[in-house]
Coordinates of C-alpha atoms in Angstrom, one line a residue:
M81 CA 10.2 10.3 18.1
F82 CA 8.8 12.3 15.5
Q83 CA 5.7 10.6 15.1
L84 CA 6.5 10.4 11.0
K85 CA 3.2 8.1 10.8
Q86 CA 0.8 9.8 12.7
H87 CA 1.6 12.9 10.6
D88 CA 1.4 10.9 7.1
T89 CA 5.2 11.6 6.4
S90 CA 8.5 9.7 6.0
V91 CA 12.3 10.3 6.6
K92 CA 12.9 11.2 3.1
T93 CA 10.1 13.8 2.8
E94 CA 11.4 15.5 6.1
V95 CA 15.0 15.4 5.2
L96 CA 13.9 17.2 1.8
A97 CA 12.1 19.8 3.5
G98 CA 14.4 20.4 5.7
M99 CA 16.8 21.1 3.0
T100 CA 14.2 23.1 1.2
T101 CA 13.8 25.2 4.3
F102 CA 17.1 26.1 4.6
L103 CA 18.3 26.7 1.2
T104 CA 15.4 29.4 1.2
M105 CA 16.4 31.0 4.5
A106 CA 20.3 30.7 3.8
Y107 CA 20.3 34.2 2.9
I108 CA 20.1 35.4 6.7
I109 CA 23.7 33.9 7.4
I110 CA 25.2 36.2 5.1
V111 CA 22.6 39.3 5.0
N112 CA 22.5 39.7 8.9
P113 CA 26.3 40.1 9.4
I114 CA 26.1 42.7 6.5
I115 CA 23.4 44.6 8.3
L116 CA 24.9 44.3 11.8
A117 CA 28.3 45.3 10.2
D118 CA 27.0 49.1 9.9
A119 CA 26.6 49.2 13.6
G120 CA 30.3 48.1 14.0
V121 CA 30.0 44.3 14.6
P122 CA 32.7 42.2 13.1
F123 CA 31.1 40.1 10.2
D124 CA 32.7 37.1 11.3
Q125 CA 31.0 37.6 14.9
V126 CA 27.7 38.1 13.4
F127 CA 28.0 35.5 11.1
M128 CA 28.7 32.9 13.8
A129 CA 26.1 34.6 16.1
T130 CA 23.6 34.1 13.6
I131 CA 24.4 30.4 13.2
I132 CA 24.9 29.5 16.9
A133 CA 21.1 31.7 17.5
S134 CA 19.4 29.8 14.4
V135 CA 20.6 26.1 15.7
I136 CA 19.6 26.9 19.2
G137 CA 16.4 27.7 18.1
T138 CA 15.6 25.2 15.4
L139 CA 16.9 22.5 17.5
W140 CA 14.6 23.4 20.2
M141 CA 11.6 23.8 17.8
A142 CA 12.7 20.0 16.3
L143 CA 13.3 18.4 20.0
F144 CA 10.6 19.9 22.2
A145 CA 8.1 20.9 20.0
N146 CA 7.9 18.7 17.0
Y147 CA 7.0 21.6 14.5
P148 CA 8.9 22.3 11.0
I149 CA 9.3 25.9 12.1
A150 CA 12.7 27.1 12.0
I151 CA 14.0 29.9 13.9
A152 CA 16.7 32.4 13.1
P153 CA 17.5 36.1 13.3
G154 CA 14.5 38.2 12.2
M155 CA 14.9 40.7 9.1
G156 CA 13.9 43.9 10.2
L157 CA 14.7 43.6 13.5
N158 CA 18.4 43.6 12.6
A159 CA 18.0 46.7 10.6
Y160 CA 16.2 48.3 13.6
F161 CA 18.9 47.4 15.7
T162 CA 21.6 49.1 13.4
S163 CA 19.3 52.1 13.4
V164 CA 19.3 52.4 17.1
I165 CA 23.1 52.6 17.1
I166 CA 23.5 55.1 14.2
A167 CA 20.8 57.3 15.7
S168 CA 22.6 57.6 18.8
D169 CA 25.8 59.5 17.2
G170 CA 28.3 57.7 19.2
A171 CA 26.3 57.5 22.5
L172 CA 25.6 54.0 22.3
D173 CA 28.1 51.2 21.4
Y174 CA 26.9 47.7 20.0
T175 CA 27.6 46.1 23.0
A176 CA 24.9 48.1 25.0
A177 CA 22.3 47.6 22.3
F178 CA 22.9 43.6 22.7
S179 CA 22.5 44.2 26.3
A180 CA 18.9 45.4 25.2
V181 CA 18.4 42.4 23.5
F182 CA 19.5 40.4 25.8
V183 CA 16.9 41.5 28.4
A184 CA 14.2 41.5 25.9
G185 CA 15.2 37.9 25.3
I186 CA 15.1 37.2 29.2
I187 CA 11.4 38.9 29.4
F188 CA 10.6 37.0 26.4
V189 CA 11.4 33.6 28.1
I190 CA 9.6 34.4 31.8
L191 CA 6.8 35.7 29.3
S192 CA 6.7 32.2 27.5
L193 CA 7.0 30.2 30.1
T194 CA 3.7 31.7 31.6
P195 CA 0.4 30.9 29.8
I196 CA 0.1 34.7 28.3
R197 CA 1.5 33.8 25.1
E198 CA -0.8 30.7 25.0
K199 CA -3.9 32.8 25.9
L200 CA -3.1 35.1 23.3
I201 CA -3.4 32.6 20.3
D202 CA -6.3 31.1 22.0
A203 CA -7.6 34.9 21.9
I204 CA -7.0 35.7 18.6
P205 CA -10.1 35.3 16.3
E206 CA -10.2 32.3 13.6
N207 CA -10.9 35.3 11.0
L208 CA -7.7 37.3 12.3
K209 CA -5.9 33.9 12.1
H210 CA -6.8 33.4 8.3
G211 CA -5.9 37.1 7.5
I212 CA -2.5 36.3 9.3
T213 CA -1.9 33.5 7.3
A214 CA -3.1 35.0 4.1
G215 CA -1.1 38.1 4.7
I216 CA 2.4 36.1 5.4
G217 CA 1.7 34.2 1.9
L218 CA 1.3 37.5 -0.1
F219 CA 4.3 39.1 2.0
I220 CA 6.7 36.4 1.1
A221 CA 5.7 36.0 -2.5
F222 CA 6.1 39.7 -2.9
I223 CA 9.7 39.3 -1.4
G224 CA 10.2 36.6 -4.2
L225 CA 8.9 39.1 -6.6
R226 CA 11.5 41.7 -5.2
L227 CA 14.5 39.6 -4.9
S228 CA 14.1 38.0 -8.3
G229 CA 13.8 41.4 -9.9
I230 CA 10.6 40.6 -11.6
V231 CA 9.0 43.8 -9.6
A232 CA 11.4 46.8 -9.6
H233 CA 11.5 49.9 -7.6
H234 CA 9.3 53.0 -9.5
E235 CA 9.7 56.5 -7.9
T236 CA 6.3 57.5 -8.6
N237 CA 4.1 54.1 -8.2
L238 CA 6.4 52.7 -5.6
V239 CA 6.5 49.3 -8.0
K240 CA 7.0 48.6 -11.5
L241 CA 7.6 45.3 -13.8
G242 CA 11.2 44.7 -13.8
D243 CA 13.5 44.2 -16.9
L244 CA 12.4 41.2 -18.3
T245 CA 15.5 40.9 -20.4
S246 CA 18.0 41.0 -17.9
P247 CA 20.0 37.9 -17.0
P248 CA 19.1 37.8 -13.3
V249 CA 15.1 38.1 -14.3
L250 CA 15.3 35.5 -16.8
L251 CA 16.9 33.0 -14.5
S252 CA 14.4 33.7 -12.0
L253 CA 11.4 33.6 -14.6
F254 CA 13.2 30.1 -15.8
G255 CA 13.4 28.7 -12.2
L256 CA 9.5 29.9 -11.6
I257 CA 8.4 28.1 -14.8
I258 CA 10.3 24.8 -14.3
T259 CA 9.0 25.0 -10.6
V260 CA 5.4 25.4 -11.6
I261 CA 5.4 22.8 -14.1
L262 CA 6.9 20.3 -11.9
M263 CA 4.3 21.4 -9.2
A264 CA 1.3 21.1 -11.6
R265 CA 2.7 17.5 -12.7
N266 CA 2.8 16.7 -8.7
V267 CA 6.0 15.7 -8.9
Y268 CA 7.5 15.0 -5.5
G269 CA 10.0 17.8 -4.2
A270 CA 9.1 20.0 -7.1
I271 CA 10.2 23.0 -5.0
F272 CA 13.6 21.5 -4.4
I273 CA 14.1 20.1 -7.8
G274 CA 13.2 23.5 -9.0
M275 CA 15.9 25.3 -7.0
A276 CA 18.5 22.5 -8.0
V277 CA 18.1 22.7 -11.8
T278 CA 18.1 26.9 -11.2
G279 CA 21.5 26.4 -9.3
A280 CA 23.1 24.5 -12.1
V281 CA 21.9 27.0 -15.0
A282 CA 23.1 29.8 -12.6
Y283 CA 26.6 28.1 -12.5
L284 CA 26.6 27.3 -16.4
T285 CA 25.6 30.6 -17.2
G286 CA 28.3 32.5 -14.9
Q287 CA 25.5 33.7 -12.5
L288 CA 26.9 31.8 -10.2
R289 CA 30.3 31.9 -8.7
F290 CA 32.5 30.5 -6.1
M291 CA 35.3 33.2 -5.7
D292 CA 36.1 33.1 -2.2
G293 CA 36.3 29.4 -2.4
F294 CA 34.3 26.9 -0.3
V295 CA 35.4 26.4 3.3
K296 CA 36.5 28.8 6.0
M297 CA 37.0 27.7 9.7
P298 CA 34.5 29.3 11.9
H299 CA 35.5 31.5 14.8
L300 CA 34.2 34.1 17.1
P301 CA 36.3 37.0 17.1
E302 CA 35.0 38.7 20.6
G303 CA 33.6 35.6 22.3
L304 CA 30.7 36.2 24.3
I305 CA 29.6 40.1 24.3
V306 CA 26.7 39.7 27.0
W307 CA 26.6 37.3 29.9
N308 CA 25.7 38.7 32.9
P309 CA 22.0 39.8 33.2
I310 CA 22.9 42.2 36.1
D311 CA 25.2 44.0 33.8
A312 CA 22.5 44.1 31.0
F313 CA 20.0 45.6 32.7
G314 CA 22.5 48.1 34.2
D315 CA 23.2 49.2 30.4
V316 CA 19.6 49.4 29.8
I317 CA 18.9 51.8 32.6
S318 CA 22.1 53.7 32.2
H319 CA 21.2 54.4 28.3
G320 CA 17.5 54.7 28.8
L321 CA 16.8 51.6 26.6
Y322 CA 13.5 50.9 27.7
G323 CA 11.5 51.8 24.5
V324 CA 14.0 49.7 22.7
V325 CA 13.4 46.6 25.0
F326 CA 9.6 47.3 24.4
A327 CA 9.9 47.5 20.5
F328 CA 11.8 44.3 20.4
L329 CA 9.3 42.6 22.6
M330 CA 6.5 44.0 20.8
V331 CA 7.8 43.2 17.4
T332 CA 9.3 39.6 18.1
L333 CA 6.0 38.7 20.0
F334 CA 3.6 38.9 17.5
D335 CA 6.0 38.5 14.6
T336 CA 6.6 35.0 15.8
T337 CA 3.5 34.3 16.9
G338 CA 1.7 35.0 13.4
T339 CA 4.4 33.3 11.7
M340 CA 4.0 30.3 13.6
L341 CA 0.1 30.2 13.6
G342 CA 0.6 30.9 9.5
V343 CA 3.1 27.9 9.1
A344 CA 1.3 25.4 11.4
R345 CA -2.2 26.0 9.7
Q346 CA -0.5 25.5 6.2
A347 CA 0.7 22.5 7.6
G348 CA -2.6 21.4 8.9
L349 CA -1.2 21.1 12.5
I350 CA -3.8 23.4 14.1
K351 CA -6.2 21.2 15.7
D352 CA -9.6 22.6 17.1
G353 CA -8.5 26.0 16.3
K354 CA -5.8 25.6 18.7
M355 CA -1.7 24.8 18.1
P356 CA -0.9 21.6 20.2
R357 CA 2.5 22.1 22.1
I358 CA 2.3 25.8 21.9
R359 CA 4.3 26.5 24.9
P360 CA 7.7 24.7 24.0
A361 CA 7.4 26.0 20.3
L362 CA 7.1 29.6 22.0
L363 CA 10.2 29.0 24.1
A364 CA 12.1 28.1 21.2
D365 CA 12.5 31.6 19.8
S366 CA 13.1 33.4 23.3
V367 CA 15.3 31.3 24.0
A368 CA 17.2 31.6 20.8
A369 CA 17.0 35.5 21.2
T370 CA 18.9 35.3 24.7
F371 CA 21.6 33.1 23.2
G372 CA 22.1 35.0 20.2
A373 CA 22.4 38.4 22.2
M374 CA 25.2 36.8 24.2
F375 CA 27.0 35.9 20.9
G376 CA 26.2 38.8 19.1
T377 CA 22.9 39.0 16.8
S378 CA 19.8 40.6 16.6
P379 CA 16.4 39.0 18.0
T380 CA 15.4 35.9 16.5
S381 CA 12.0 34.8 15.0
A382 CA 10.2 32.2 13.2
Y383 CA 11.0 32.5 9.8
V384 CA 8.1 32.5 7.2
E385 CA 10.5 30.6 4.7
S386 CA 9.7 27.6 7.0
S387 CA 6.3 27.3 4.6
S388 CA 8.6 26.4 1.7
G389 CA 9.7 23.2 3.6
V390 CA 5.8 22.7 4.5
A391 CA 4.8 22.8 1.0
V392 CA 7.3 20.1 0.4
G393 CA 5.7 17.7 2.7
G394 CA 7.3 18.8 5.8
R395 CA 5.2 18.1 9.0
T396 CA 7.3 17.3 12.0
G397 CA 10.5 18.6 14.0
L398 CA 12.6 16.0 11.6
T399 CA 12.3 19.1 9.1
T400 CA 13.9 21.6 11.7
L401 CA 16.1 18.9 13.1
T402 CA 17.5 18.9 9.5
V403 CA 17.6 22.5 9.4
G404 CA 19.6 23.0 12.4
V405 CA 22.3 20.3 11.1
L406 CA 22.6 22.4 7.8
F407 CA 23.3 25.5 9.9
I408 CA 25.9 23.7 11.9
I409 CA 27.5 22.3 8.6
A410 CA 27.1 26.0 7.0
S411 CA 29.2 27.6 9.8
F412 CA 32.4 26.0 7.8
F413 CA 31.1 26.6 4.3
G414 CA 30.5 30.4 4.7
P415 CA 31.9 31.4 1.2
L416 CA 29.7 28.6 -0.3
V417 CA 26.6 29.4 1.6
G418 CA 27.4 32.9 0.6
S419 CA 27.6 32.5 -2.9
L420 CA 24.5 30.3 -3.3
S421 CA 22.4 33.0 -1.1
G422 CA 23.6 35.8 -3.6
V423 CA 22.0 34.3 -6.2
A424 CA 18.2 35.6 -5.5
A425 CA 16.6 33.3 -8.8
I426 CA 17.4 30.3 -6.9
T427 CA 15.2 30.8 -4.1
A428 CA 12.7 33.8 -5.3
P429 CA 10.3 31.0 -7.2
A430 CA 10.1 29.0 -4.2
L431 CA 8.7 31.8 -2.2
I432 CA 6.6 33.0 -5.0
I433 CA 4.8 29.7 -5.4
V434 CA 4.7 29.1 -1.5
G435 CA 2.9 32.3 -1.2
S436 CA 0.1 31.1 -3.7
L437 CA -0.5 28.1 -1.7
M438 CA -0.7 30.3 1.3
I439 CA -3.3 32.7 0.3
G440 CA -5.9 29.8 -0.6
I441 CA -6.9 30.3 3.2
V442 CA -8.7 33.4 2.4
K443 CA -11.7 31.2 1.2
E444 CA -12.1 30.6 5.1
I445 CA -12.7 34.3 5.8
E446 CA -16.3 35.3 6.9
W447 CA -16.4 37.8 3.8
E448 CA -20.3 38.8 4.2
S449 CA -19.6 39.7 8.0
F450 CA -18.1 43.0 7.6
D451 CA -16.6 43.4 11.0
E452 CA -15.0 40.2 10.9
A453 CA -13.8 40.4 7.3
F454 CA -12.7 44.1 7.1
P455 CA -9.9 43.4 9.9
A456 CA -8.5 40.5 8.3
F457 CA -8.5 42.2 4.8
L458 CA -6.2 45.2 6.7
I459 CA -3.9 42.4 7.7
I460 CA -3.7 41.0 4.3
L461 CA -3.1 44.3 2.5
T462 CA -0.7 45.9 4.8
M463 CA 1.9 43.3 5.3
P464 CA 3.3 43.2 1.9
L465 CA 2.8 47.0 1.6
T466 CA 4.8 47.6 4.6
S467 CA 7.1 44.7 4.5
S468 CA 6.0 44.1 8.2
I469 CA 4.0 40.9 9.5
A470 CA 4.1 43.0 12.8
T471 CA 2.6 45.9 11.5
G472 CA -0.1 44.0 9.7
I473 CA -1.0 42.1 12.9
A474 CA -0.8 45.5 14.8
L475 CA -3.3 47.3 12.2
G476 CA -5.7 44.1 12.6
F477 CA -5.6 43.8 16.1
I478 CA -6.1 47.8 16.4
S479 CA -9.4 47.7 14.0
Y480 CA -11.0 44.5 15.3
P481 CA -12.1 45.5 18.7
I482 CA -12.8 49.1 17.4
I483 CA -15.1 47.7 14.9
K484 CA -17.0 45.4 17.2
I485 CA -17.6 48.4 19.7
V486 CA -19.1 50.5 17.0
K487 CA -21.5 47.5 16.2
G488 CA -22.3 47.1 20.0
R489 CA -20.6 43.7 20.2
W490 CA -17.7 44.6 22.5
R491 CA -18.2 41.7 24.4
D492 CA -17.1 39.4 21.7
V493 CA -13.7 40.5 22.3
H494 CA -11.4 38.7 24.5
P495 CA -10.1 41.1 26.9
L496 CA -6.4 40.6 25.9
L497 CA -7.3 42.1 22.4
Y498 CA -8.1 45.3 24.0
L499 CA -5.1 45.3 26.0
F500 CA -2.9 44.8 23.0
A501 CA -5.0 47.1 20.6
V502 CA -3.6 49.6 23.0
M503 CA -0.2 48.4 23.2
F504 CA 0.1 48.0 19.4
A505 CA -1.2 51.9 18.9
Y506 CA 1.1 53.2 21.2
Q507 CA 4.0 51.2 19.5
L508 CA 2.9 52.6 15.9
L509 CA 2.8 55.8 17.1
F510 CA 5.2 56.5 19.5
L511 CA 7.8 53.8 18.9
P512 CA 10.4 53.0 15.9
H513 CA 8.6 50.1 13.8

């Protein structure tokens, strides 16, 4: 079913890759409810909604698209969701805000059923695609460095070297060194083994604790929050949430598209510059976003952490099927997952190493051609510095046609790029991001 031989992989490799991807992204199960709790959404509601959306999107990706790319509520989008409600000073409740997410999801499904998203991916120049992959690599490596404490906040210079003598940083460095040694020795499943060893040391040193036990029966305190499209569109119109819907659409569209391209390219699944079975892959996040809003979570996105599973050897939907099954199991082990996700040193080394693997694509960029190289460089630079994949893509999309125009090569730019350059410019200038 998953064409394992054709992709030169095995059941063992795919399951191991799925476990690795799940462990690197499991933090969203805990982080997402914490962020949305500031908007007044019950923790248990978001916990289960997060799992439901992740399972729907990930299983869709596994069974219909056969890609090792996991889907879950996106970081950044959840913070934006909360900020919209807080900024309304009580004029907007989370039910109306979920209506905006629901409407955005419906529009997203419609767009995914049309050739628009496919044409967009085909329209993106190869050098921008390489820049997206490399930028995502730097971005997730930077996330790993920040989560581990190796890089810390600095009031003047923004970042600085963290306290290398603190237990969390020492544990992160230990995990990184162990994993690097295993990678250098070409040990099978090096990243996963490194995470397991780090977890064991964390438990022995008292950094990993299971204070709330291991098992808790999952439940949805409020059931379905949004289900009627007519009521949802009515909420959007009555509260004037057009800008919110557009922002969700723009960020999700390009965040997911960029991540899919980056992970698929890392896995060697891009054929002749194109991504096979792109339509069912694009439908995965749009369907998940729609159902996620119904149960109570912010929009979903393809997860860059999927690249950690690809680094272990994941190449097919069996990897994401494993992720989906683990999400289902995790719904019964909220306290345990929360404890593991709370120790950044377990997952941070994997993100740093995967970032180093993804940045290698920069060698494919045409550095000798400034009009091709600079937009790619801008993407690579701004993704980690703005902590936003979508912003990096936006600046690349805006700068590419501008440089081509001033060089007199405007005909080389696909018409869709001009359209999205204008839309991105509007979003960056006038909408929250």
